[in-house]
GROMACS .gro file of C-alpha atoms in nm:
model
  401
    1UNK     CA    1   6.657 -15.451 -13.707
    2UNK     CA    2   6.951 -15.603 -13.892
    3UNK     CA    3   7.082 -15.387 -14.173
    4UNK     CA    4   7.156 -15.570 -14.496
    5UNK     CA    5   7.367 -15.438 -14.778
    6UNK     CA    6   7.169 -15.205 -14.998
    7UNK     CA    7   6.864 -15.197 -14.773
    8UNK     CA    8   6.722 -14.885 -14.607
    9UNK     CA    9   6.841 -14.781 -14.268
   10UNK     CA   10   6.667 -14.874 -13.947
   11UNK     CA   11   6.384 -14.648 -13.832
   12UNK     CA   12   6.485 -14.294 -13.909
   13UNK     CA   13   6.535 -14.027 -13.647
   14UNK     CA   14   6.397 -14.238 -13.365
   15UNK     CA   15   6.360 -13.941 -13.133
   16UNK     CA   16   6.233 -13.687 -13.383
   17UNK     CA   17   5.870 -13.648 -13.285
   18UNK     CA   18   5.863 -13.675 -12.907
   19UNK     CA   19   5.935 -13.421 -12.636
   20UNK     CA   20   6.037 -13.716 -12.417
   21UNK     CA   21   6.370 -13.739 -12.595
   22UNK     CA   22   6.665 -13.869 -12.399
   23UNK     CA   23   6.939 -13.908 -12.658
   24UNK     CA   24   7.175 -13.635 -12.770
   25UNK     CA   25   7.221 -13.530 -13.129
   26UNK     CA   26   7.514 -13.685 -13.310
   27UNK     CA   27   7.707 -13.515 -13.586
   28UNK     CA   28   7.850 -13.637 -13.914
   29UNK     CA   29   7.978 -13.317 -14.073
   30UNK     CA   30   8.113 -13.238 -14.416
   31UNK     CA   31   8.321 -12.935 -14.325
   32UNK     CA   32   8.305 -12.733 -14.004
   33UNK     CA   33   7.989 -12.580 -13.866
   34UNK     CA   34   7.998 -12.201 -13.877
   35UNK     CA   35   8.051 -12.021 -13.547
   36UNK     CA   36   7.732 -11.904 -13.382
   37UNK     CA   37   7.669 -11.536 -13.333
   38UNK     CA   38   7.811 -11.396 -13.013
   39UNK     CA   39   7.662 -11.245 -12.700
   40UNK     CA   40   7.531 -10.895 -12.649
   41UNK     CA   41   7.188 -10.968 -12.795
   42UNK     CA   42   6.977 -10.652 -12.833
   43UNK     CA   43   6.606 -10.651 -12.740
   44UNK     CA   44   6.392 -10.893 -12.940
   45UNK     CA   45   6.227 -10.772 -13.257
   46UNK     CA   46   6.074 -10.926 -13.565
   47UNK     CA   47   6.358 -11.032 -13.789
   48UNK     CA   48   6.163 -10.917 -14.092
   49UNK     CA   49   6.143 -10.562 -13.960
   50UNK     CA   50   6.510 -10.481 -14.018
   51UNK     CA   51   6.728 -10.467 -14.328
   52UNK     CA   52   6.802 -10.792 -14.508
   53UNK     CA   53   7.147 -10.931 -14.435
   54UNK     CA   54   7.377 -10.939 -14.738
   55UNK     CA   55   7.396 -11.266 -14.931
   56UNK     CA   56   7.754 -11.390 -14.963
   57UNK     CA   57   7.663 -11.690 -15.182
   58UNK     CA   58   7.847 -11.566 -15.490
   59UNK     CA   59   8.185 -11.532 -15.321
   60UNK     CA   60   8.146 -11.797 -15.050
   61UNK     CA   61   8.061 -12.127 -15.214
   62UNK     CA   62   7.924 -12.296 -14.904
   63UNK     CA   63   7.602 -12.360 -14.720
   64UNK     CA   64   7.550 -12.462 -14.355
   65UNK     CA   65   7.264 -12.710 -14.305
   66UNK     CA   66   7.129 -12.821 -13.964
   67UNK     CA   67   6.910 -13.131 -13.963
   68UNK     CA   68   6.781 -13.410 -13.739
   69UNK     CA   69   6.978 -13.727 -13.674
   70UNK     CA   70   6.931 -14.018 -13.916
   71UNK     CA   71   6.749 -13.792 -14.165
   72UNK     CA   72   6.994 -13.810 -14.457
   73UNK     CA   73   7.125 -14.087 -14.679
   74UNK     CA   74   7.461 -14.225 -14.570
   75UNK     CA   75   7.710 -14.436 -14.763
   76UNK     CA   76   7.763 -14.798 -14.663
   77UNK     CA   77   8.088 -14.710 -14.487
   78UNK     CA   78   7.901 -14.447 -14.283
   79UNK     CA   79   8.144 -14.174 -14.382
   80UNK     CA   80   7.963 -13.982 -14.657
   81UNK     CA   81   7.626 -13.839 -14.757
   82UNK     CA   82   7.600 -13.928 -15.128
   83UNK     CA   83   7.321 -13.685 -15.220
   84UNK     CA   84   7.508 -13.396 -15.058
   85UNK     CA   85   7.823 -13.495 -15.243
   86UNK     CA   86   7.624 -13.498 -15.568
   87UNK     CA   87   7.511 -13.142 -15.495
   88UNK     CA   88   7.868 -13.025 -15.441
   89UNK     CA   89   7.988 -13.194 -15.760
   90UNK     CA   90   7.708 -13.034 -15.960
   91UNK     CA   91   7.724 -12.681 -15.815
   92UNK     CA   92   8.066 -12.641 -15.657
   93UNK     CA   93   7.894 -12.544 -15.330
   94UNK     CA   94   8.031 -12.722 -15.023
   95UNK     CA   95   7.785 -12.831 -14.755
   96UNK     CA   96   7.860 -12.810 -14.384
   97UNK     CA   97   7.604 -13.066 -14.267
   98UNK     CA   98   7.541 -13.113 -13.896
   99UNK     CA   99   7.281 -13.325 -13.718
  100UNK     CA  100   7.239 -13.090 -13.425
  101UNK     CA  101   6.858 -13.087 -13.407
  102UNK     CA  102   6.729 -13.333 -13.151
  103UNK     CA  103   6.414 -13.154 -13.036
  104UNK     CA  104   6.220 -12.861 -13.183
  105UNK     CA  105   6.188 -12.681 -12.849
  106UNK     CA  106   6.551 -12.734 -12.754
  107UNK     CA  107   6.679 -12.623 -13.095
  108UNK     CA  108   6.456 -12.316 -13.105
  109UNK     CA  109   6.580 -12.216 -12.761
  110UNK     CA  110   6.937 -12.243 -12.888
  111UNK     CA  111   6.892 -12.012 -13.188
  112UNK     CA  112   6.617 -11.783 -13.061
  113UNK     CA  113   6.842 -11.505 -12.923
  114UNK     CA  114   7.014 -11.465 -13.259
  115UNK     CA  115   6.687 -11.483 -13.451
  116UNK     CA  116   6.527 -11.222 -13.227
  117UNK     CA  117   6.821 -10.990 -13.287
  118UNK     CA  118   6.824 -11.050 -13.664
  119UNK     CA  119   7.171 -11.197 -13.632
  120UNK     CA  120   7.331 -11.489 -13.814
  121UNK     CA  121   7.266 -11.816 -13.631
  122UNK     CA  122   7.560 -11.976 -13.813
  123UNK     CA  123   7.310 -12.174 -14.023
  124UNK     CA  124   7.178 -12.113 -14.373
  125UNK     CA  125   6.920 -12.390 -14.375
  126UNK     CA  126   6.730 -12.558 -14.092
  127UNK     CA  127   6.475 -12.839 -14.082
  128UNK     CA  128   6.195 -12.794 -13.827
  129UNK     CA  129   5.848 -12.938 -13.774
  130UNK     CA  130   5.550 -12.750 -13.913
  131UNK     CA  131   5.433 -12.589 -13.589
  132UNK     CA  132   5.779 -12.441 -13.526
  133UNK     CA  133   5.812 -12.339 -13.890
  134UNK     CA  134   5.481 -12.155 -13.851
  135UNK     CA  135   5.609 -11.976 -13.541
  136UNK     CA  136   5.934 -11.869 -13.709
  137UNK     CA  137   5.747 -11.737 -14.011
  138UNK     CA  138   5.492 -11.556 -13.793
  139UNK     CA  139   5.772 -11.385 -13.602
  140UNK     CA  140   5.949 -11.281 -13.921
  141UNK     CA  141   6.245 -11.509 -13.846
  142UNK     CA  142   6.242 -11.703 -14.174
  143UNK     CA  143   6.352 -11.547 -14.503
  144UNK     CA  144   6.110 -11.531 -14.799
  145UNK     CA  145   6.245 -11.766 -15.066
  146UNK     CA  146   6.338 -11.663 -15.420
  147UNK     CA  147   6.135 -11.875 -15.666
  148UNK     CA  148   6.398 -11.818 -15.936
  149UNK     CA  149   6.633 -12.048 -15.744
  150UNK     CA  150   6.368 -12.317 -15.689
  151UNK     CA  151   6.246 -12.435 -16.032
  152UNK     CA  152   6.237 -12.806 -15.946
  153UNK     CA  153   6.085 -12.744 -15.604
  154UNK     CA  154   5.810 -12.528 -15.751
  155UNK     CA  155   5.733 -12.776 -16.029
  156UNK     CA  156   5.760 -13.100 -15.832
  157UNK     CA  157   5.608 -13.026 -15.492
  158UNK     CA  158   5.319 -13.270 -15.441
  159UNK     CA  159   4.975 -13.111 -15.433
  160UNK     CA  160   4.888 -13.209 -15.076
  161UNK     CA  161   5.187 -13.011 -14.944
  162UNK     CA  162   5.154 -12.697 -15.158
  163UNK     CA  163   4.975 -12.446 -14.940
  164UNK     CA  164   4.962 -12.501 -14.563
  165UNK     CA  165   4.765 -12.240 -14.372
  166UNK     CA  166   5.081 -12.127 -14.193
  167UNK     CA  167   5.277 -12.061 -14.516
  168UNK     CA  168   5.039 -12.008 -14.809
  169UNK     CA  169   5.203 -12.090 -15.140
  170UNK     CA  170   5.519 -12.205 -14.961
  171UNK     CA  171   5.663 -11.854 -14.967
  172UNK     CA  172   5.911 -11.933 -14.686
  173UNK     CA  173   5.942 -12.312 -14.668
  174UNK     CA  174   5.955 -12.643 -14.853
  175UNK     CA  175   5.888 -12.980 -14.690
  176UNK     CA  176   6.180 -13.215 -14.633
  177UNK     CA  177   5.947 -13.506 -14.559
  178UNK     CA  178   5.592 -13.571 -14.457
  179UNK     CA  179   5.492 -13.773 -14.152
  180UNK     CA  180   5.165 -13.965 -14.158
  181UNK     CA  181   5.000 -14.070 -13.832
  182UNK     CA  182   4.820 -14.400 -13.893
  183UNK     CA  183   4.704 -14.706 -13.701
  184UNK     CA  184   4.948 -14.994 -13.667
  185UNK     CA  185   4.876 -15.335 -13.522
  186UNK     CA  186   5.041 -15.669 -13.467
  187UNK     CA  187   4.814 -15.925 -13.636
  188UNK     CA  188   4.952 -16.205 -13.420
  189UNK     CA  189   4.866 -16.010 -13.105
  190UNK     CA  190   4.515 -15.926 -13.229
  191UNK     CA  191   4.441 -16.287 -13.323
  192UNK     CA  192   4.431 -16.194 -13.688
  193UNK     CA  193   4.174 -15.917 -13.637
  194UNK     CA  194   4.210 -15.594 -13.832
  195UNK     CA  195   4.230 -15.271 -13.633
  196UNK     CA  196   4.137 -14.978 -13.854
  197UNK     CA  197   3.969 -14.711 -13.643
  198UNK     CA  198   4.042 -14.496 -13.342
  199UNK     CA  199   3.711 -14.617 -13.198
  200UNK     CA  200   3.855 -14.968 -13.186
  201UNK     CA  201   4.166 -14.844 -13.011
  202UNK     CA  202   3.959 -14.663 -12.749
  203UNK     CA  203   3.665 -14.902 -12.705
  204UNK     CA  204   3.739 -15.260 -12.812
  205UNK     CA  205   3.759 -15.466 -12.491
  206UNK     CA  206   3.972 -15.727 -12.667
  207UNK     CA  207   4.246 -15.465 -12.691
  208UNK     CA  208   4.214 -15.342 -12.332
  209UNK     CA  209   4.549 -15.263 -12.176
  210UNK     CA  210   4.734 -15.331 -12.502
  211UNK     CA  211   4.686 -14.998 -12.681
  212UNK     CA  212   4.942 -14.719 -12.713
  213UNK     CA  213   4.870 -14.363 -12.818
  214UNK     CA  214   5.121 -14.094 -12.904
  215UNK     CA  215   5.254 -13.841 -12.655
  216UNK     CA  216   5.224 -13.568 -12.918
  217UNK     CA  217   4.908 -13.365 -12.866
  218UNK     CA  218   4.839 -13.287 -13.231
  219UNK     CA  219   4.869 -13.649 -13.340
  220UNK     CA  220   4.655 -13.813 -13.072
  221UNK     CA  221   4.397 -13.536 -13.036
  222UNK     CA  222   4.387 -13.485 -13.412
  223UNK     CA  223   4.319 -13.852 -13.485
  224UNK     CA  224   4.050 -13.855 -13.216
  225UNK     CA  225   3.890 -13.544 -13.366
  226UNK     CA  226   3.870 -13.718 -13.703
  227UNK     CA  227   3.709 -14.021 -13.539
  228UNK     CA  228   3.449 -13.786 -13.388
  229UNK     CA  229   3.375 -13.644 -13.733
  230UNK     CA  230   3.557 -13.316 -13.666
  231UNK     CA  231   3.815 -13.161 -13.898
  232UNK     CA  232   4.141 -13.074 -13.715
  233UNK     CA  233   4.198 -12.801 -13.973
  234UNK     CA  234   3.905 -12.599 -13.835
  235UNK     CA  235   3.855 -12.743 -13.486
  236UNK     CA  236   3.721 -12.529 -13.200
  237UNK     CA  237   3.803 -12.529 -12.830
  238UNK     CA  238   3.484 -12.729 -12.774
  239UNK     CA  239   3.591 -12.987 -13.032
  240UNK     CA  240   3.930 -13.031 -12.864
  241UNK     CA  241   3.764 -13.064 -12.523
  242UNK     CA  242   3.534 -13.333 -12.663
  243UNK     CA  243   3.832 -13.526 -12.800
  244UNK     CA  244   4.014 -13.498 -12.467
  245UNK     CA  245   3.705 -13.623 -12.284
  246UNK     CA  246   3.683 -13.919 -12.522
  247UNK     CA  247   4.046 -14.001 -12.450
  248UNK     CA  248   3.996 -13.956 -12.076
  249UNK     CA  249   3.725 -14.219 -12.079
  250UNK     CA  250   3.957 -14.472 -12.240
  251UNK     CA  251   4.235 -14.390 -11.994
  252UNK     CA  252   4.005 -14.426 -11.695
  253UNK     CA  253   3.882 -14.766 -11.818
  254UNK     CA  254   4.238 -14.896 -11.849
  255UNK     CA  255   4.211 -14.928 -12.227
  256UNK     CA  256   4.536 -14.738 -12.287
  257UNK     CA  257   4.860 -14.903 -12.184
  258UNK     CA  258   5.064 -14.584 -12.225
  259UNK     CA  259   5.134 -14.271 -12.426
  260UNK     CA  260   5.464 -14.296 -12.609
  261UNK     CA  261   5.717 -14.140 -12.838
  262UNK     CA  262   5.884 -14.368 -13.093
  263UNK     CA  263   5.946 -14.621 -12.818
  264UNK     CA  264   5.617 -14.796 -12.902
  265UNK     CA  265   5.803 -14.978 -13.179
  266UNK     CA  266   5.966 -15.247 -12.964
  267UNK     CA  267   5.642 -15.332 -12.784
  268UNK     CA  268   5.444 -15.341 -13.108
  269UNK     CA  269   5.705 -15.565 -13.267
  270UNK     CA  270   5.693 -15.808 -12.972
  271UNK     CA  271   5.315 -15.799 -12.942
  272UNK     CA  272   5.310 -15.647 -12.593
  273UNK     CA  273   5.120 -15.366 -12.764
  274UNK     CA  274   4.853 -15.507 -12.992
  275UNK     CA  275   4.759 -15.182 -13.167
  276UNK     CA  276   4.856 -14.818 -13.155
  277UNK     CA  277   4.879 -14.483 -13.324
  278UNK     CA  278   5.206 -14.484 -13.516
  279UNK     CA  279   5.421 -14.280 -13.750
  280UNK     CA  280   5.445 -14.414 -14.102
  281UNK     CA  281   5.825 -14.417 -14.118
  282UNK     CA  282   5.838 -14.651 -13.822
  283UNK     CA  283   5.574 -14.879 -13.972
  284UNK     CA  284   5.765 -14.913 -14.299
  285UNK     CA  285   6.072 -15.025 -14.110
  286UNK     CA  286   5.891 -15.263 -13.875
  287UNK     CA  287   5.708 -15.434 -14.162
  288UNK     CA  288   6.040 -15.502 -14.334
  289UNK     CA  289   6.136 -15.743 -14.055
  290UNK     CA  290   5.803 -15.854 -13.910
  291UNK     CA  291   5.521 -15.964 -14.144
  292UNK     CA  292   5.275 -15.950 -13.853
  293UNK     CA  293   5.298 -15.569 -13.846
  294UNK     CA  294   5.008 -15.417 -14.039
  295UNK     CA  295   4.880 -15.066 -14.081
  296UNK     CA  296   4.545 -14.907 -14.153
  297UNK     CA  297   4.426 -14.566 -14.258
  298UNK     CA  298   4.092 -14.508 -14.084
  299UNK     CA  299   3.789 -14.427 -14.295
  300UNK     CA  300   3.779 -14.097 -14.106
  301UNK     CA  301   4.127 -14.007 -14.236
  302UNK     CA  302   4.470 -13.957 -14.086
  303UNK     CA  303   4.692 -13.676 -13.957
  304UNK     CA  304   4.972 -13.545 -14.173
  305UNK     CA  305   5.254 -13.316 -14.065
  306UNK     CA  306   5.580 -13.204 -14.221
  307UNK     CA  307   5.939 -13.129 -14.134
  308UNK     CA  308   6.034 -12.822 -14.333
  309UNK     CA  309   6.338 -12.646 -14.476
  310UNK     CA  310   6.367 -12.276 -14.391
  311UNK     CA  311   6.635 -12.011 -14.435
  312UNK     CA  312   6.666 -11.830 -14.100
  313UNK     CA  313   6.693 -11.455 -14.081
  314UNK     CA  314   7.056 -11.344 -14.084
  315UNK     CA  315   7.175 -11.635 -14.301
  316UNK     CA  316   7.488 -11.554 -14.503
  317UNK     CA  317   7.422 -11.788 -14.797
  318UNK     CA  318   7.053 -11.773 -14.889
  319UNK     CA  319   7.097 -11.837 -15.261
  320UNK     CA  320   7.315 -12.141 -15.190
  321UNK     CA  321   7.055 -12.269 -14.942
  322UNK     CA  322   6.779 -12.229 -15.200
  323UNK     CA  323   6.986 -12.423 -15.453
  324UNK     CA  324   7.025 -12.702 -15.197
  325UNK     CA  325   6.649 -12.710 -15.136
  326UNK     CA  326   6.594 -12.733 -15.510
  327UNK     CA  327   6.847 -13.017 -15.536
  328UNK     CA  328   6.625 -13.237 -15.320
  329UNK     CA  329   6.328 -13.177 -15.548
  330UNK     CA  330   6.502 -13.344 -15.841
  331UNK     CA  331   6.326 -13.683 -15.857
  332UNK     CA  332   6.643 -13.900 -15.871
  333UNK     CA  333   6.779 -13.725 -15.562
  334UNK     CA  334   6.444 -13.737 -15.381
  335UNK     CA  335   6.417 -14.110 -15.455
  336UNK     CA  336   6.759 -14.181 -15.308
  337UNK     CA  337   6.670 -13.992 -14.991
  338UNK     CA  338   6.327 -14.159 -14.960
  339UNK     CA  339   6.477 -14.505 -15.006
  340UNK     CA  340   6.705 -14.439 -14.711
  341UNK     CA  341   6.483 -14.264 -14.457
  342UNK     CA  342   6.142 -14.415 -14.551
  343UNK     CA  343   5.927 -14.113 -14.469
  344UNK     CA  344   5.657 -13.964 -14.694
  345UNK     CA  345   5.823 -13.813 -15.000
  346UNK     CA  346   5.680 -13.470 -15.094
  347UNK     CA  347   5.819 -13.481 -15.450
  348UNK     CA  348   5.604 -13.560 -15.752
  349UNK     CA  349   5.762 -13.773 -16.021
  350UNK     CA  350   5.969 -13.978 -15.778
  351UNK     CA  351   5.789 -14.311 -15.820
  352UNK     CA  352   5.974 -14.429 -16.130
  353UNK     CA  353   6.308 -14.333 -15.981
  354UNK     CA  354   6.230 -14.510 -15.654
  355UNK     CA  355   6.120 -14.822 -15.842
  356UNK     CA  356   6.471 -14.850 -15.983
  357UNK     CA  357   6.603 -14.866 -15.628
  358UNK     CA  358   6.332 -15.079 -15.465
  359UNK     CA  359   6.001 -15.156 -15.641
  360UNK     CA  360   5.825 -15.233 -15.313
  361UNK     CA  361   5.895 -14.883 -15.186
  362UNK     CA  362   5.758 -14.727 -15.503
  363UNK     CA  363   5.426 -14.899 -15.434
  364UNK     CA  364   5.416 -14.819 -15.062
  365UNK     CA  365   5.152 -14.551 -14.987
  366UNK     CA  366   5.335 -14.469 -14.664
  367UNK     CA  367   5.626 -14.340 -14.873
  368UNK     CA  368   5.449 -14.223 -15.189
  369UNK     CA  369   5.080 -14.164 -15.112
  370UNK     CA  370   4.844 -14.270 -15.389
  371UNK     CA  371   4.547 -14.049 -15.474
  372UNK     CA  372   4.318 -14.209 -15.215
  373UNK     CA  373   4.581 -14.189 -14.941
  374UNK     CA  374   4.660 -13.826 -15.019
  375UNK     CA  375   4.290 -13.738 -15.016
  376UNK     CA  376   4.252 -13.887 -14.666
  377UNK     CA  377   4.523 -13.659 -14.526
  378UNK     CA  378   4.436 -13.387 -14.274
  379UNK     CA  379   4.650 -13.129 -14.098
  380UNK     CA  380   4.601 -12.985 -13.752
  381UNK     CA  381   4.535 -12.614 -13.788
  382UNK     CA  382   4.787 -12.354 -13.683
  383UNK     CA  383   4.750 -12.255 -13.319
  384UNK     CA  384   4.810 -11.921 -13.155
  385UNK     CA  385   5.044 -11.910 -12.859
  386UNK     CA  386   4.768 -11.903 -12.594
  387UNK     CA  387   4.571 -12.180 -12.766
  388UNK     CA  388   4.876 -12.401 -12.799
  389UNK     CA  389   4.966 -12.357 -12.432
  390UNK     CA  390   4.611 -12.435 -12.320
  391UNK     CA  391   4.575 -12.745 -12.537
  392UNK     CA  392   4.917 -12.878 -12.442
  393UNK     CA  393   4.848 -12.824 -12.071
  394UNK     CA  394   4.521 -13.016 -12.089
  395UNK     CA  395   4.684 -13.296 -12.285
  396UNK     CA  396   4.977 -13.316 -12.045
  397UNK     CA  397   4.728 -13.358 -11.758
  398UNK     CA  398   4.556 -13.637 -11.950
  399UNK     CA  399   4.872 -13.836 -12.015
  400UNK     CA  400   5.030 -13.766 -11.679
  401UNK     CA  401   5.326 -13.578 -11.822
   0.00000   0.00000   0.00000
């Protein structure tokens, strides 16, 4: 995709959602990243079981923020993050911003020894996907947030994101963005036919061998559960097995070309893939350059997940981190971020601000869900460790991973 002056970036964080990631994390830092805690880790314990680390926010006007690549607005010269600079100008708090998250599992492995010991990871704020956020909260490795420092976040968080089952009332987390899993298709490749259900993806012989599904278990199994009339928020082992069997039938018939991470985008753009499960941020970007790219939200609904901001146990600057979270729930700031990264914005009141930047984005339900789109959203329920391992193993067998 060719970037034009003033237009959004190309597809954000192209390796964010897949465990099949091959690229390393880049870094564009404003200030140095704090040194990680040293060796000599004591036996693991719940971080919440020990005394709270002192907060140095008042005398150390800084905050260390770890995020994914391509998940922040960048100036046209590529040297600055304007919304972070606005935060520093407004508060006097300097942000050490590093894009050192390339994979949830990899990142968690990197900071887990410090978290388990209740030590400082060298980070005050991290952005992780909902299932990992749930795990960190369950283990006591994420700090409870102080609502007094989050007035805009509390007031402006969109209703559909307010109370996930893994963090009721958002006591420990706030979403950075939402990710919608929808159906995308290339109208030229389908001969002008609409593709708007998982049943079509799995059964339509006219699509045989030209369908891609996602290599993320929750997305593909969750969308299949919805197509079967099952709610992923309350699914049973039997429901998941039924969805896997449905997928197995399509694989065995040669209906599915492959299971992919974000790399479906090139084949969908060219028409080698006629239709697929897709992430909304990718679809927004593809449609900007290719009018043949269409999307559909099935009548059965769609899967929604979030990448979330948490303060890890041991953080030195919790209050500063909370102020940074709150900064991104100010509608003008949220609009600037959404215009750049093109993922679902979790901030109410952002539409008018986004319209000043790009009216087409303000009307795009893949960035700001309207009431009907929000109502069709479903989340995959939180999984225990044994459940998650069992489901992932079965899915890996299905896709040949």
